[in-house]
GROMACS .gro file of C-alpha atoms in nm:
model
  240
    1MET     CA    1  -2.117   2.728   0.320
    2VAL     CA    2  -2.365   2.678   0.149
    3LYS     CA    3  -2.530   2.359   0.079
    4LEU     CA    4  -2.501   2.181  -0.272
    5THR     CA    5  -2.888   2.112  -0.325
    6LEU     CA    6  -2.982   2.124  -0.751
    7ARG     CA    7  -3.311   2.405  -0.556
    8SER     CA    8  -3.048   2.641  -0.478
    9LEU     CA    9  -2.831   2.568  -0.770
   10SER     CA   10  -2.911   2.835  -1.062
   11PHE     CA   11  -2.912   2.638  -1.235
   12PRO     CA   12  -3.117   2.756  -1.654
   13SER     CA   13  -3.437   2.572  -1.640
   14MET     CA   14  -3.397   2.549  -1.995
   15MET     CA   15  -3.039   2.472  -2.032
   16THR     CA   16  -3.027   2.493  -2.402
   17THR     CA   17  -3.352   2.220  -2.642
   18LEU     CA   18  -3.276   1.867  -2.714
   19ASP     CA   19  -3.178   1.989  -3.075
   20GLN     CA   20  -2.930   2.234  -2.965
   21THR     CA   21  -2.757   2.004  -2.688
   22LYS     CA   22  -2.673   1.715  -3.014
   23GLU     CA   23  -2.571   2.035  -3.197
   24LEU     CA   24  -2.335   2.075  -2.958
   25PHE     CA   25  -2.207   1.806  -2.906
   26ARG     CA   26  -2.125   1.754  -3.208
   27ARG     CA   27  -1.939   2.067  -3.230
   28ALA     CA   28  -1.783   2.017  -2.938
   29ASP     CA   29  -1.349   2.070  -2.888
   30ALA     CA   30  -1.377   1.931  -2.554
   31VAL     CA   31  -1.571   1.671  -2.388
   32CYS     CA   32  -1.554   1.636  -2.013
   33PHE     CA   33  -1.629   1.320  -1.807
   34ASP     CA   34  -1.735   1.234  -1.462
   35VAL     CA   35  -1.563   0.922  -1.377
   36ASP     CA   36  -1.762   0.741  -1.126
   37SER     CA   37  -2.132   0.553  -1.264
   38THR     CA   38  -2.074   0.763  -1.629
   39VAL     CA   39  -1.711   0.619  -1.726
   40ILE     CA   40  -1.677   0.339  -1.501
   41LYS     CA   41  -1.967   0.117  -1.329
   42GLU     CA   42  -1.924   0.182  -0.982
   43GLU     CA   43  -1.900   0.478  -0.791
   44GLY     CA   44  -1.456   0.458  -0.630
   45ILE     CA   45  -1.437   0.568  -0.316
   46ASP     CA   46  -1.766   0.248  -0.236
   47GLU     CA   47  -1.562   0.031  -0.377
   48LEU     CA   48  -1.276   0.194  -0.144
   49ALA     CA   49  -1.484   0.144   0.197
   50LYS     CA   50  -1.598  -0.212   0.110
   51PHE     CA   51  -1.229  -0.373   0.059
   52CYS     CA   52  -1.170  -0.164   0.405
   53GLY     CA   53  -1.504  -0.218   0.585
   54VAL     CA   54  -1.703   0.067   0.638
   55GLY     CA   55  -1.911  -0.037   0.262
   56ASP     CA   56  -2.261   0.004   0.406
   57ALA     CA   57  -2.188   0.322   0.570
   58VAL     CA   58  -2.042   0.535   0.330
   59ARG     CA   59  -2.195   0.372   0.050
   60GLU     CA   60  -2.537   0.552   0.256
   61MET     CA   61  -2.310   0.914   0.288
   62THR     CA   62  -2.262   0.862  -0.161
   63ARG     CA   63  -2.614   0.814  -0.229
   64LYS     CA   64  -2.711   1.163   0.004
   65ALA     CA   65  -2.361   1.327  -0.177
   66MET     CA   66  -2.446   1.230  -0.536
   67GLY     CA   67  -2.837   1.418  -0.455
   68GLY     CA   68  -2.696   1.707  -0.363
   69SER     CA   69  -2.865   1.687   0.005
   70VAL     CA   70  -2.443   1.798   0.167
   71THR     CA   71  -2.184   1.969   0.039
   72PHE     CA   72  -1.903   1.800  -0.162
   73LYS     CA   73  -1.652   1.910   0.064
   74LYS     CA   74  -1.812   1.806   0.357
   75ALA     CA   75  -1.906   1.413   0.176
   76LEU     CA   76  -1.570   1.349   0.119
   77THR     CA   77  -1.414   1.489   0.407
   78ASP     CA   78  -1.663   1.225   0.617
   79ARG     CA   79  -1.658   0.933   0.353
   80LEU     CA   80  -1.251   0.996   0.411
   81SER     CA   81  -1.255   1.026   0.782
   82THR     CA   82  -1.461   0.662   0.740
   83ILE     CA   83  -1.284   0.462   0.518
   84ARG     CA   84  -0.932   0.594   0.686
   85CYS     CA   85  -0.813   0.329   0.379
   86SER     CA   86  -0.394   0.316   0.392
   87ARG     CA   87  -0.177   0.323   0.051
   88GLU     CA   88  -0.148   0.007   0.059
   89GLN     CA   89  -0.461  -0.030   0.058
   90VAL     CA   90  -0.548   0.212  -0.252
   91ASN     CA   91  -0.261  -0.022  -0.428
   92LYS     CA   92  -0.443  -0.340  -0.338
   93LEU     CA   93  -0.788  -0.244  -0.442
   94ILE     CA   94  -0.652  -0.105  -0.784
   95THR     CA   95  -0.449  -0.404  -0.848
   96ASP     CA   96  -0.750  -0.714  -0.768
   97HIS     CA   97  -1.055  -0.514  -0.776
   98PRO     CA   98  -0.956  -0.227  -1.125
   99PRO     CA   99  -1.246  -0.020  -1.161
  100GLN     CA  100  -1.494  -0.172  -1.486
  101LEU     CA  101  -1.549   0.010  -1.770
  102THR     CA  102  -1.853   0.128  -1.877
  103PRO     CA  103  -1.971  -0.032  -2.143
  104GLY     CA  104  -1.884   0.152  -2.451
  105ILE     CA  105  -1.706   0.470  -2.363
  106ARG     CA  106  -1.397   0.311  -2.491
  107GLU     CA  107  -1.577   0.340  -2.878
  108LEU     CA  108  -1.660   0.700  -2.747
  109VAL     CA  109  -1.338   0.813  -2.642
  110ASP     CA  110  -1.171   0.705  -2.928
  111ARG     CA  111  -1.401   0.810  -3.184
  112LEU     CA  112  -1.398   1.180  -2.958
  113HIS     CA  113  -1.002   1.118  -3.045
  114GLU     CA  114  -1.053   1.021  -3.412
  115LEU     CA  115  -1.283   1.398  -3.475
  116ASN     CA  116  -0.989   1.469  -3.279
  117ILE     CA  117  -1.203   1.680  -3.004
  118LYS     CA  118  -1.020   1.687  -2.682
  119VAL     CA  119  -1.139   1.472  -2.388
  120PHE     CA  120  -1.090   1.493  -2.008
  121LEU     CA  121  -1.145   1.327  -1.677
  122VAL     CA  122  -1.320   1.569  -1.510
  123SER     CA  123  -1.415   1.397  -1.087
  124GLY     CA  124  -1.443   1.425  -0.751
  125GLY     CA  125  -1.279   1.084  -0.712
  126PHE     CA  126  -0.907   0.992  -0.619
  127ARG     CA  127  -0.719   1.047  -0.882
  128CYS     CA  128  -0.480   0.758  -0.835
  129ILE     CA  129  -0.816   0.529  -0.961
  130VAL     CA  130  -0.866   0.748  -1.231
  131GLU     CA  131  -0.530   0.768  -1.381
  132HIS     CA  132  -0.591   0.424  -1.384
  133VAL     CA  133  -0.898   0.410  -1.622
  134ALA     CA  134  -0.710   0.728  -1.871
  135SER     CA  135  -0.470   0.517  -1.940
  136GLN     CA  136  -0.730   0.229  -2.018
  137LEU     CA  137  -0.916   0.488  -2.256
  138ASN     CA  138  -0.581   0.618  -2.331
  139ILE     CA  139  -0.624   0.974  -2.255
  140PRO     CA  140  -0.340   1.181  -2.166
  141LEU     CA  141  -0.275   1.170  -1.735
  142GLN     CA  142  -0.254   1.632  -1.819
  143HIS     CA  143  -0.636   1.553  -1.867
  144VAL     CA  144  -0.729   1.397  -1.538
  145TYR     CA  145  -0.810   1.657  -1.239
  146ALA     CA  146  -0.989   1.456  -0.954
  147ASN     CA  147  -0.908   1.485  -0.621
  148ARG     CA  148  -0.566   1.307  -0.408
  149LEU     CA  149  -0.488   1.156  -0.103
  150LYS     CA  150  -0.266   1.208   0.104
  151PHE     CA  151  -0.021   0.950   0.358
  152TYR     CA  152   0.203   0.971   0.605
  153PHE     CA  153   0.525   0.845   0.557
  154ASN     CA  154   0.418   0.480   0.714
  155GLY     CA  155   0.148   0.540   0.416
  156GLU     CA  156  -0.116   0.558   0.686
  157TYR     CA  157  -0.370   0.855   0.557
  158ALA     CA  158  -0.336   1.138   0.608
  159GLY     CA  159  -0.664   1.357   0.426
  160PHE     CA  160  -0.727   1.476   0.105
  161ASP     CA  161  -0.533   1.786  -0.098
  162GLU     CA  162  -0.851   2.060  -0.006
  163SER     CA  163  -0.668   2.287  -0.284
  164GLN     CA  164  -0.819   2.094  -0.600
  165PRO     CA  165  -1.090   2.243  -0.717
  166THR     CA  166  -1.246   1.866  -0.706
  167ALA     CA  167  -1.273   1.889  -0.401
  168GLU     CA  168  -1.518   2.201  -0.363
  169SER     CA  169  -1.903   2.237  -0.421
  170GLY     CA  170  -1.864   2.409  -0.797
  171GLY     CA  171  -1.513   2.248  -0.879
  172LYS     CA  172  -1.609   2.111  -1.237
  173GLY     CA  173  -1.730   2.374  -1.260
  174LYS     CA  174  -1.450   2.583  -1.210
  175VAL     CA  175  -1.198   2.311  -1.388
  176ILE     CA  176  -1.428   2.357  -1.747
  177SER     CA  177  -1.391   2.722  -1.706
  178MET     CA  178  -0.977   2.680  -1.679
  179LEU     CA  179  -0.995   2.429  -1.971
  180LYS     CA  180  -1.188   2.735  -2.178
  181GLU     CA  181  -0.860   2.982  -2.069
  182GLN     CA  182  -0.635   2.745  -2.032
  183TYR     CA  183  -0.706   2.621  -2.364
  184GLY     CA  184  -0.906   2.853  -2.651
  185PHE     CA  185  -1.193   2.645  -2.646
  186LYS     CA  186  -1.526   2.769  -2.724
  187THR     CA  187  -1.824   2.423  -2.740
  188VAL     CA  188  -1.746   2.273  -2.328
  189VAL     CA  189  -1.987   1.953  -2.365
  190MET     CA  190  -2.010   1.799  -1.905
  191ILE     CA  191  -2.138   1.400  -1.949
  192GLY     CA  192  -2.229   1.265  -1.619
  193ASP     CA  193  -2.479   1.207  -1.370
  194GLY     CA  194  -2.460   1.381  -1.109
  195ALA     CA  195  -2.617   1.678  -0.929
  196THR     CA  196  -2.231   1.791  -0.957
  197ASP     CA  197  -2.225   1.793  -1.342
  198LEU     CA  198  -2.504   1.931  -1.405
  199GLU     CA  199  -2.304   2.240  -1.160
  200ALA     CA  200  -2.096   2.252  -1.448
  201CYS     CA  201  -2.324   2.425  -1.726
  202PRO     CA  202  -2.255   2.694  -1.753
  203PRO     CA  203  -1.982   2.673  -1.792
  204ALA     CA  204  -2.002   2.394  -1.987
  205SER     CA  205  -2.149   2.487  -2.322
  206ALA     CA  206  -2.401   2.199  -2.279
  207PHE     CA  207  -2.501   1.944  -2.015
  208ILE     CA  208  -2.579   1.544  -2.108
  209GLY     CA  209  -2.720   1.371  -1.793
  210PHE     CA  210  -2.596   1.011  -1.770
  211GLY     CA  211  -2.808   0.706  -1.653
  212GLY     CA  212  -2.651   0.426  -1.837
  213ASN     CA  213  -2.543   0.312  -1.484
  214VAL     CA  214  -2.739   0.426  -1.203
  215VAL     CA  215  -3.069   0.674  -1.235
  216ARG     CA  216  -3.115   0.938  -1.011
  217PRO     CA  217  -3.410   1.234  -1.075
  218GLN     CA  218  -3.278   1.496  -1.001
  219VAL     CA  219  -3.069   1.499  -1.306
  220LYS     CA  220  -3.293   1.338  -1.514
  221GLU     CA  221  -3.567   1.515  -1.460
  222ARG     CA  222  -3.329   1.904  -1.563
  223CYS     CA  223  -3.175   1.820  -1.865
  224SER     CA  224  -3.239   1.810  -2.220
  225TRP     CA  225  -3.062   1.510  -2.278
  226PHE     CA  226  -3.052   1.231  -2.078
  227VAL     CA  227  -2.878   0.893  -2.236
  228THR     CA  228  -2.857   0.543  -2.045
  229SER     CA  229  -2.587   0.439  -2.387
  230PHE     CA  230  -2.299   0.611  -2.499
  231GLY     CA  231  -2.439   0.415  -2.773
  232GLU     CA  232  -2.664   0.721  -2.825
  233LEU     CA  233  -2.374   1.003  -2.802
  234LEU     CA  234  -2.163   0.757  -3.019
  235LYS     CA  235  -2.486   0.764  -3.287
  236GLU     CA  236  -2.466   1.130  -3.252
  237LEU     CA  237  -2.092   1.111  -3.372
  238GLU     CA  238  -2.194   0.988  -3.698
  239LYS     CA  239  -2.354   1.231  -3.797
  240ILE     CA  240  -2.039   1.409  -3.872
   0.00000   0.00000   0.00000
């Protein structure tokens, strides 16, 4: 399997200019958001690891994965094998430490909905956590694409559903291609903080890098529009 490195991926060096990216955002049919460190402040898998007592080890694995130095599926498999969370632990995490929304995301999603721009959450994180986030933002659950944890009958960890497109390197791009085919979207914009988000353009029409929670230099250097607050995107929509 080819390693997910930014150098090895064939991104166009100038995907779009800043003005082109802004225009594509304003006339988007759909906007796809990454979730961890974008829509929410934290990395869900790191929070789960911390809750299960293996936070430091898994945080380092996540850092390497987001920097693009290992394949996504390997990083996910290794991290989950270290955490080995039970169903009870996952449910308790969501109850006791619900994910924290990034400031401005609620207003941005509301405005996109007002403009009849469809909003999707496309995450390499866990569906059980991402669905909780979607509900807070009034995003339909059928607009959520994320990984599914599997548990034995007794609630112990049994792995994850490897058939989900988001379990693979390049998975977010596969989801966007699927959305274009299913809904007939012409213009889809991807917004996120990590290498797997940048990798989704193309097939995404444009990519907007988000650094409001963490700035990943490899991503910032490769995108034409990099923002550190959702207010910047909301301001752009005011021009419509």
